[in-house]
Amino acid sequence: MSERPIGVYDSGVGGLTVVRELLGRAPGESFIYLGDTARFPYGDKSPAELKAFARQAALFLDGVKHLIIACNTASAYGLEAARSVNPAPVTGVIHAGARAAAAVTRTGPIGVIATTATTRSQAYLLALREAGHRGPVHSLACPRLVSLVEAGGAQSDAAVAVAGEELAPLRGLRLAGLILGCSHLPFVEEPIAAAFGEQVALIDPAEATVAEVLGTLAQYGELAPGRQGQGRFYVSKDPEAFARAGGPLLGRPITGVTLMAWNEEGGGHGQPT
């Protein structure tokens, strides 16, 4: 059994989808959350930048027993960079999400909504093929929806309007499944479902990822022995805005958010110990 925390890294509040799953499935687990809010959004960054960001985050989160890259864009471009500097197992959300989608359908059309960078990477297409899916894959960037969630507008009337507008290109494709390929998007699941007006299986990679990570921890006897874990939050910009937007998404107040800054060596000041 291990009392070391799980690390969760995201570009902003989106990775709280992973924290929400951890709290629901394994409330005894402690976690350290890192939101790189100063450099949000990641969707318009270059591959070189994303690799550098992931490396910095992995260095900052040194000492965790498992690192989850909750950001799909960082998972697409920075997974190996993070693994190169952090000795803990590092898991991205894309492959688990693809496996969950392939379990829904092997040949039916699957949609992927994500950031511009994730869409450009074709990471989900490759992961779906690896998972055994052989049907059409339709990818669509949804930057407005992502930014709306980060700004605290997930539960606003604007979410319905923005979802309807951005998802219009996928309507009418008779999708068998739709991967919510950005960590922010599960927080607007209802507007997304309403935009289709039909029965489409929505796949949240955070759910699949947490289930797989907890299974691995159990296999190696690394699950926390307690019943109530502790959570710590670090952000690279505006802790108050993060707490204000993130609390309603997580379903509980977020307090004690620590502001950190990246240093020249690649980690960050205010690093957890």
mmCIF file of C-alpha atoms in Angstrom:
data_model
loop_
_atom_site.group_PDB
_atom_site.id
_atom_site.type_symbol
_atom_site.label_atom_id
_atom_site.label_comp_id
_atom_site.label_asym_id
_atom_site.label_seq_id
_atom_site.Cartn_x
_atom_site.Cartn_y
_atom_site.Cartn_z
ATOM 1 C CA MET A 1 0.000 0.000 0.000
ATOM 2 C CA SER A 2 1.195 3.527 -0.768
ATOM 3 C CA GLU A 3 0.368 6.878 0.753
ATOM 4 C CA ARG A 4 2.174 8.809 -1.971
ATOM 5 C CA PRO A 5 -0.181 11.010 -4.005
ATOM 6 C CA ILE A 6 -1.310 10.668 -7.593
ATOM 7 C CA GLY A 7 -0.261 13.562 -9.827
ATOM 8 C CA VAL A 8 -2.755 15.138 -12.227
ATOM 9 C CA TYR A 9 -1.576 17.630 -14.866
ATOM 10 C CA ASP A 10 -3.734 19.781 -17.118
ATOM 11 C CA SER A 11 -3.669 23.088 -18.969
ATOM 12 C CA GLY A 12 -6.358 24.516 -16.664
ATOM 13 C CA VAL A 13 -9.527 23.368 -14.905
ATOM 14 C CA GLY A 14 -10.263 20.570 -17.376
ATOM 15 C CA GLY A 15 -8.281 17.942 -15.513
ATOM 16 C CA LEU A 16 -10.735 18.227 -12.648
ATOM 17 C CA THR A 17 -12.647 15.589 -14.621
ATOM 18 C CA VAL A 18 -9.909 13.183 -13.536
ATOM 19 C CA VAL A 19 -10.005 14.445 -9.945
ATOM 20 C CA ARG A 20 -13.792 14.026 -9.912
ATOM 21 C CA GLU A 21 -13.382 10.404 -10.979
ATOM 22 C CA LEU A 22 -10.667 9.809 -8.383
ATOM 23 C CA LEU A 23 -12.831 11.226 -5.613
ATOM 24 C CA GLY A 24 -15.759 9.079 -6.694
ATOM 25 C CA ARG A 25 -13.879 5.821 -7.223
ATOM 26 C CA ALA A 26 -11.061 6.052 -4.663
ATOM 27 C CA PRO A 27 -11.699 8.756 -2.051
ATOM 28 C CA GLY A 28 -8.772 7.467 -0.005
ATOM 29 C CA GLU A 29 -6.283 8.525 -2.661
ATOM 30 C CA SER A 30 -4.396 11.783 -2.181
ATOM 31 C CA PHE A 31 -3.548 13.849 -5.242
ATOM 32 C CA ILE A 32 -1.533 16.844 -6.389
ATOM 33 C CA TYR A 33 -3.140 18.834 -9.186
ATOM 34 C CA LEU A 34 -1.169 21.100 -11.505
ATOM 35 C CA GLY A 35 -3.064 23.469 -13.789
ATOM 36 C CA ASP A 36 -0.850 25.420 -16.204
ATOM 37 C CA THR A 37 -3.312 28.304 -16.344
ATOM 38 C CA ALA A 38 -0.699 30.864 -17.389
ATOM 39 C CA ARG A 39 -0.252 29.105 -20.730
ATOM 40 C CA PHE A 40 -3.856 28.079 -21.374
ATOM 41 C CA PRO A 41 -5.044 27.259 -23.997
ATOM 42 C CA TYR A 42 -2.730 24.477 -25.113
ATOM 43 C CA GLY A 43 -4.684 23.930 -28.316
ATOM 44 C CA ASP A 44 -2.847 26.657 -30.211
ATOM 45 C CA LYS A 45 0.664 25.759 -29.059
ATOM 46 C CA SER A 46 3.391 24.120 -31.161
ATOM 47 C CA PRO A 47 4.510 20.503 -30.659
ATOM 48 C CA ALA A 48 7.871 21.704 -29.322
ATOM 49 C CA GLU A 49 6.156 23.944 -26.765
ATOM 50 C CA LEU A 50 3.810 21.175 -25.647
ATOM 51 C CA LYS A 51 6.691 18.758 -25.132
ATOM 52 C CA ALA A 52 8.525 21.353 -23.076
ATOM 53 C CA PHE A 53 5.422 22.075 -20.976
ATOM 54 C CA ALA A 54 4.873 18.377 -20.266
ATOM 55 C CA ARG A 55 8.496 17.942 -19.259
ATOM 56 C CA GLN A 56 8.266 20.882 -16.859
ATOM 57 C CA ALA A 57 5.060 19.557 -15.330
ATOM 58 C CA ALA A 58 6.531 16.090 -14.869
ATOM 59 C CA LEU A 59 9.570 17.556 -13.130
ATOM 60 C CA PHE A 60 7.328 19.623 -10.865
ATOM 61 C CA LEU A 61 5.320 16.536 -9.940
ATOM 62 C CA ASP A 62 8.345 14.406 -9.103
ATOM 63 C CA GLY A 63 7.597 12.120 -6.157
ATOM 64 C CA VAL A 64 4.067 11.070 -7.101
ATOM 65 C CA LYS A 65 3.308 7.356 -7.410
ATOM 66 C CA HIS A 66 1.494 7.756 -10.737
ATOM 67 C CA LEU A 67 1.202 10.765 -13.035
ATOM 68 C CA ILE A 68 -1.940 11.259 -15.107
ATOM 69 C CA ILE A 69 -1.726 13.724 -17.981
ATOM 70 C CA ALA A 70 -5.367 14.755 -18.005
ATOM 71 C CA CYS A 71 -4.931 17.165 -20.909
ATOM 72 C CA ASN A 72 -5.543 15.437 -24.244
ATOM 73 C CA THR A 73 -3.289 17.866 -26.105
ATOM 74 C CA ALA A 74 -0.425 17.303 -23.673
ATOM 75 C CA SER A 75 -1.082 13.556 -23.910
ATOM 76 C CA ALA A 76 -0.846 13.714 -27.695
ATOM 77 C CA TYR A 77 2.458 15.574 -27.814
ATOM 78 C CA GLY A 78 4.148 15.379 -24.422
ATOM 79 C CA LEU A 79 3.695 11.868 -23.042
ATOM 80 C CA GLU A 80 7.194 10.635 -23.837
ATOM 81 C CA ALA A 81 8.749 13.922 -22.695
ATOM 82 C CA ALA A 82 7.042 13.530 -19.324
ATOM 83 C CA ARG A 83 8.133 9.912 -19.046
ATOM 84 C CA SER A 84 11.735 10.868 -19.743
ATOM 85 C CA VAL A 85 12.014 12.927 -16.530
ATOM 86 C CA ASN A 86 9.570 11.381 -14.058
ATOM 87 C CA PRO A 87 10.329 7.877 -12.709
ATOM 88 C CA ALA A 88 6.686 7.168 -11.849
ATOM 89 C CA PRO A 89 4.338 5.562 -14.396
ATOM 90 C CA VAL A 90 2.932 8.304 -16.633
ATOM 91 C CA THR A 91 -0.471 7.767 -18.251
ATOM 92 C CA GLY A 92 -2.193 9.953 -20.823
ATOM 93 C CA VAL A 93 -5.923 9.944 -21.485
ATOM 94 C CA ILE A 94 -5.986 9.248 -25.209
ATOM 95 C CA HIS A 95 -5.381 5.501 -25.345
ATOM 96 C CA ALA A 96 -7.830 4.737 -22.537
ATOM 97 C CA GLY A 97 -10.436 6.910 -24.249
ATOM 98 C CA ALA A 98 -9.844 5.146 -27.560
ATOM 99 C CA ARG A 99 -10.200 1.728 -25.949
ATOM 100 C CA ALA A 100 -13.488 2.802 -24.368
ATOM 101 C CA ALA A 101 -14.756 4.029 -27.734
ATOM 102 C CA ALA A 102 -13.687 0.843 -29.528
ATOM 103 C CA ALA A 103 -15.647 -1.130 -26.927
ATOM 104 C CA VAL A 104 -18.755 0.800 -27.986
ATOM 105 C CA THR A 105 -18.299 0.048 -31.679
ATOM 106 C CA ARG A 106 -15.673 -1.633 -33.845
ATOM 107 C CA THR A 107 -16.974 -0.442 -37.185
ATOM 108 C CA GLY A 108 -19.439 2.392 -36.566
ATOM 109 C CA PRO A 109 -18.533 6.049 -37.108
ATOM 110 C CA ILE A 110 -16.838 7.737 -34.159
ATOM 111 C CA GLY A 111 -16.538 11.463 -33.649
ATOM 112 C CA VAL A 112 -13.727 13.143 -31.742
ATOM 113 C CA ILE A 113 -14.128 16.682 -30.449
ATOM 114 C CA ALA A 114 -10.951 18.249 -29.112
ATOM 115 C CA THR A 115 -8.565 21.182 -29.330
ATOM 116 C CA THR A 116 -7.034 22.253 -32.616
ATOM 117 C CA ALA A 117 -3.664 20.730 -31.654
ATOM 118 C CA THR A 118 -5.140 17.366 -30.622
ATOM 119 C CA THR A 119 -7.163 17.215 -33.817
ATOM 120 C CA ARG A 120 -4.087 18.041 -35.887
ATOM 121 C CA SER A 121 -2.054 15.302 -34.175
ATOM 122 C CA GLN A 122 -4.433 12.510 -35.300
ATOM 123 C CA ALA A 123 -3.562 10.840 -31.982
ATOM 124 C CA TYR A 124 -7.085 9.549 -31.509
ATOM 125 C CA LEU A 125 -7.246 8.068 -34.992
ATOM 126 C CA LEU A 126 -4.021 6.161 -34.368
ATOM 127 C CA ALA A 127 -5.131 5.051 -30.890
ATOM 128 C CA LEU A 128 -8.514 3.909 -32.207
ATOM 129 C CA ARG A 129 -6.856 1.815 -34.877
ATOM 130 C CA GLU A 130 -4.552 0.328 -32.250
ATOM 131 C CA ALA A 131 -7.618 -0.474 -30.133
ATOM 132 C CA GLY A 132 -9.239 -2.369 -33.017
ATOM 133 C CA HIS A 133 -11.694 0.193 -34.382
ATOM 134 C CA ARG A 134 -11.959 0.050 -38.165
ATOM 135 C CA GLY A 135 -14.793 2.457 -38.914
ATOM 136 C CA PRO A 136 -14.765 6.123 -39.965
ATOM 137 C CA VAL A 137 -13.340 8.676 -37.537
ATOM 138 C CA HIS A 138 -14.491 12.291 -37.762
ATOM 139 C CA SER A 139 -12.438 14.842 -35.806
ATOM 140 C CA LEU A 140 -13.514 18.397 -35.015
ATOM 141 C CA ALA A 141 -11.789 21.193 -33.085
ATOM 142 C CA CYS A 142 -13.950 22.993 -30.515
ATOM 143 C CA PRO A 143 -11.813 25.820 -29.103
ATOM 144 C CA ARG A 144 -14.751 28.032 -28.129
ATOM 145 C CA LEU A 145 -16.332 25.364 -25.943
ATOM 146 C CA VAL A 146 -13.004 24.677 -24.246
ATOM 147 C CA SER A 147 -12.404 28.356 -23.482
ATOM 148 C CA LEU A 148 -15.963 28.759 -22.227
ATOM 149 C CA VAL A 149 -15.442 26.037 -19.616
ATOM 150 C CA GLU A 150 -12.092 27.486 -18.517
ATOM 151 C CA ALA A 151 -13.771 30.858 -18.016
ATOM 152 C CA GLY A 152 -16.435 29.352 -15.744
ATOM 153 C CA GLY A 153 -19.253 29.268 -18.278
ATOM 154 C CA ALA A 154 -19.960 25.519 -18.336
ATOM 155 C CA GLN A 155 -23.392 25.975 -16.788
ATOM 156 C CA SER A 156 -24.332 29.121 -18.697
ATOM 157 C CA ASP A 157 -26.901 29.522 -21.459
ATOM 158 C CA ALA A 158 -24.016 30.345 -23.768
ATOM 159 C CA ALA A 159 -22.770 26.750 -23.509
ATOM 160 C CA VAL A 160 -25.868 25.473 -25.302
ATOM 161 C CA ALA A 161 -25.498 28.010 -28.097
ATOM 162 C CA VAL A 162 -21.767 27.489 -28.547
ATOM 163 C CA ALA A 163 -22.137 23.693 -28.556
ATOM 164 C CA GLY A 164 -24.829 23.885 -31.193
ATOM 165 C CA GLU A 165 -22.709 26.098 -33.420
ATOM 166 C CA GLU A 166 -19.347 24.353 -33.046
ATOM 167 C CA LEU A 167 -20.678 20.814 -33.329
ATOM 168 C CA ALA A 168 -22.829 21.490 -36.392
ATOM 169 C CA PRO A 169 -20.349 19.832 -38.823
ATOM 170 C CA LEU A 170 -20.782 16.476 -37.036
ATOM 171 C CA ARG A 171 -24.561 16.468 -36.934
ATOM 172 C CA GLY A 172 -26.208 14.117 -39.368
ATOM 173 C CA LEU A 173 -23.261 11.718 -39.493
ATOM 174 C CA ARG A 174 -25.082 9.044 -37.469
ATOM 175 C CA LEU A 175 -22.213 8.657 -35.053
ATOM 176 C CA ALA A 176 -22.108 5.551 -32.911
ATOM 177 C CA GLY A 177 -19.873 7.257 -30.363
ATOM 178 C CA LEU A 178 -18.447 10.681 -29.607
ATOM 179 C CA ILE A 179 -15.154 11.007 -27.726
ATOM 180 C CA LEU A 180 -14.944 14.090 -25.538
ATOM 181 C CA GLY A 181 -11.312 14.540 -26.519
ATOM 182 C CA CYS A 182 -10.518 17.552 -24.367
ATOM 183 C CA SER A 183 -10.556 17.376 -20.578
ATOM 184 C CA HIS A 184 -12.832 20.424 -20.415
ATOM 185 C CA LEU A 185 -15.623 18.936 -22.525
ATOM 186 C CA PRO A 186 -17.204 16.475 -20.057
ATOM 187 C CA PHE A 187 -18.243 19.537 -18.064
ATOM 188 C CA VAL A 188 -20.535 20.545 -20.956
ATOM 189 C CA GLU A 189 -21.793 17.033 -21.642
ATOM 190 C CA GLU A 190 -25.466 18.033 -21.541
ATOM 191 C CA PRO A 191 -25.148 20.853 -24.111
ATOM 192 C CA ILE A 192 -23.094 18.517 -26.303
ATOM 193 C CA ALA A 193 -25.757 15.810 -26.119
ATOM 194 C CA ALA A 194 -28.474 18.379 -26.832
ATOM 195 C CA ALA A 195 -26.607 19.567 -29.924
ATOM 196 C CA PHE A 196 -27.100 16.169 -31.539
ATOM 197 C CA GLY A 197 -30.697 15.577 -30.534
ATOM 198 C CA GLU A 198 -30.155 11.846 -30.928
ATOM 199 C CA GLN A 199 -28.743 8.907 -29.030
ATOM 200 C CA VAL A 200 -24.985 9.074 -29.354
ATOM 201 C CA ALA A 201 -22.726 7.390 -26.798
ATOM 202 C CA LEU A 202 -20.555 10.081 -25.197
ATOM 203 C CA ILE A 203 -17.151 8.758 -24.134
ATOM 204 C CA ASP A 204 -15.266 10.531 -21.345
ATOM 205 C CA PRO A 205 -11.573 9.529 -21.466
ATOM 206 C CA ALA A 206 -11.144 10.615 -17.831
ATOM 207 C CA GLU A 207 -13.459 7.842 -16.648
ATOM 208 C CA ALA A 208 -11.625 5.183 -18.627
ATOM 209 C CA THR A 209 -8.201 6.483 -17.622
ATOM 210 C CA VAL A 210 -8.903 6.575 -13.886
ATOM 211 C CA ALA A 211 -10.391 3.076 -14.009
ATOM 212 C CA GLU A 212 -7.250 1.745 -15.716
ATOM 213 C CA VAL A 213 -4.848 3.587 -13.388
ATOM 214 C CA LEU A 214 -6.618 2.396 -10.247
ATOM 215 C CA GLY A 215 -6.593 -1.135 -11.637
ATOM 216 C CA THR A 216 -2.839 -0.916 -12.120
ATOM 217 C CA LEU A 217 -2.295 0.489 -8.629
ATOM 218 C CA ALA A 218 -4.381 -2.320 -7.150
ATOM 219 C CA GLN A 219 -2.429 -4.909 -9.107
ATOM 220 C CA TYR A 220 0.839 -3.706 -7.579
ATOM 221 C CA GLY A 221 -0.516 -3.077 -4.095
ATOM 222 C CA GLU A 222 -0.210 0.693 -4.450
ATOM 223 C CA LEU A 223 -3.733 1.784 -3.504
ATOM 224 C CA ALA A 224 -3.899 4.158 -0.532
ATOM 225 C CA PRO A 225 -4.913 2.506 2.732
ATOM 226 C CA GLY A 226 -6.941 5.445 4.091
ATOM 227 C CA ARG A 227 -10.547 6.464 3.554
ATOM 228 C CA GLN A 228 -10.008 10.200 3.095
ATOM 229 C CA GLY A 229 -7.168 11.419 0.932
ATOM 230 C CA GLN A 230 -5.805 14.935 0.717
ATOM 231 C CA GLY A 231 -5.753 17.155 -2.336
ATOM 232 C CA ARG A 232 -3.359 19.977 -3.197
ATOM 233 C CA PHE A 233 -3.787 22.387 -6.082
ATOM 234 C CA TYR A 234 -1.089 24.359 -7.900
ATOM 235 C CA VAL A 235 -1.596 26.765 -10.788
ATOM 236 C CA SER A 236 0.739 28.967 -12.802
ATOM 237 C CA LYS A 237 -1.637 31.956 -12.873
ATOM 238 C CA ASP A 238 -4.585 33.406 -10.933
ATOM 239 C CA PRO A 239 -5.404 30.917 -8.144
ATOM 240 C CA GLU A 240 -8.632 32.764 -7.325
ATOM 241 C CA ALA A 241 -9.985 32.395 -10.854
ATOM 242 C CA PHE A 242 -9.098 28.702 -10.851
ATOM 243 C CA ALA A 243 -10.911 28.126 -7.557
ATOM 244 C CA ARG A 244 -13.902 30.153 -8.708
ATOM 245 C CA ALA A 245 -14.291 28.263 -11.993
ATOM 246 C CA GLY A 246 -13.206 24.866 -10.693
ATOM 247 C CA GLY A 247 -15.303 24.579 -7.548
ATOM 248 C CA PRO A 248 -18.658 24.221 -9.338
ATOM 249 C CA LEU A 249 -17.122 21.765 -11.797
ATOM 250 C CA LEU A 250 -15.749 19.590 -9.018
ATOM 251 C CA GLY A 251 -18.930 19.880 -6.977
ATOM 252 C CA ARG A 252 -17.144 21.169 -3.892
ATOM 253 C CA PRO A 253 -15.206 24.311 -2.934
ATOM 254 C CA ILE A 254 -11.555 24.469 -3.919
ATOM 255 C CA THR A 255 -9.421 26.230 -1.322
ATOM 256 C CA GLY A 256 -5.742 26.791 -0.704
ATOM 257 C CA VAL A 257 -4.677 26.949 -4.354
ATOM 258 C CA THR A 258 -0.941 27.696 -4.571
ATOM 259 C CA LEU A 259 0.543 29.958 -7.218
ATOM 260 C CA MET A 260 3.738 28.609 -8.718
ATOM 261 C CA ALA A 261 6.095 29.798 -11.438
ATOM 262 C CA TRP A 262 8.219 27.854 -13.879
ATOM 263 C CA ASN A 263 11.954 28.175 -13.358
ATOM 264 C CA GLU A 264 14.791 28.006 -15.850
ATOM 265 C CA GLU A 265 15.673 24.432 -14.900
ATOM 266 C CA GLY A 266 12.271 23.247 -16.045
ATOM 267 C CA GLY A 267 10.431 22.616 -12.782
ATOM 268 C CA GLY A 268 8.623 25.233 -10.757
ATOM 269 C CA HIS A 269 8.885 27.348 -7.650
ATOM 270 C CA GLY A 270 6.499 26.199 -4.945
ATOM 271 C CA GLN A 271 7.224 22.600 -5.868
ATOM 272 C CA PRO A 272 5.459 19.949 -3.753
ATOM 273 C CA THR A 273 7.592 17.780 -1.509
#
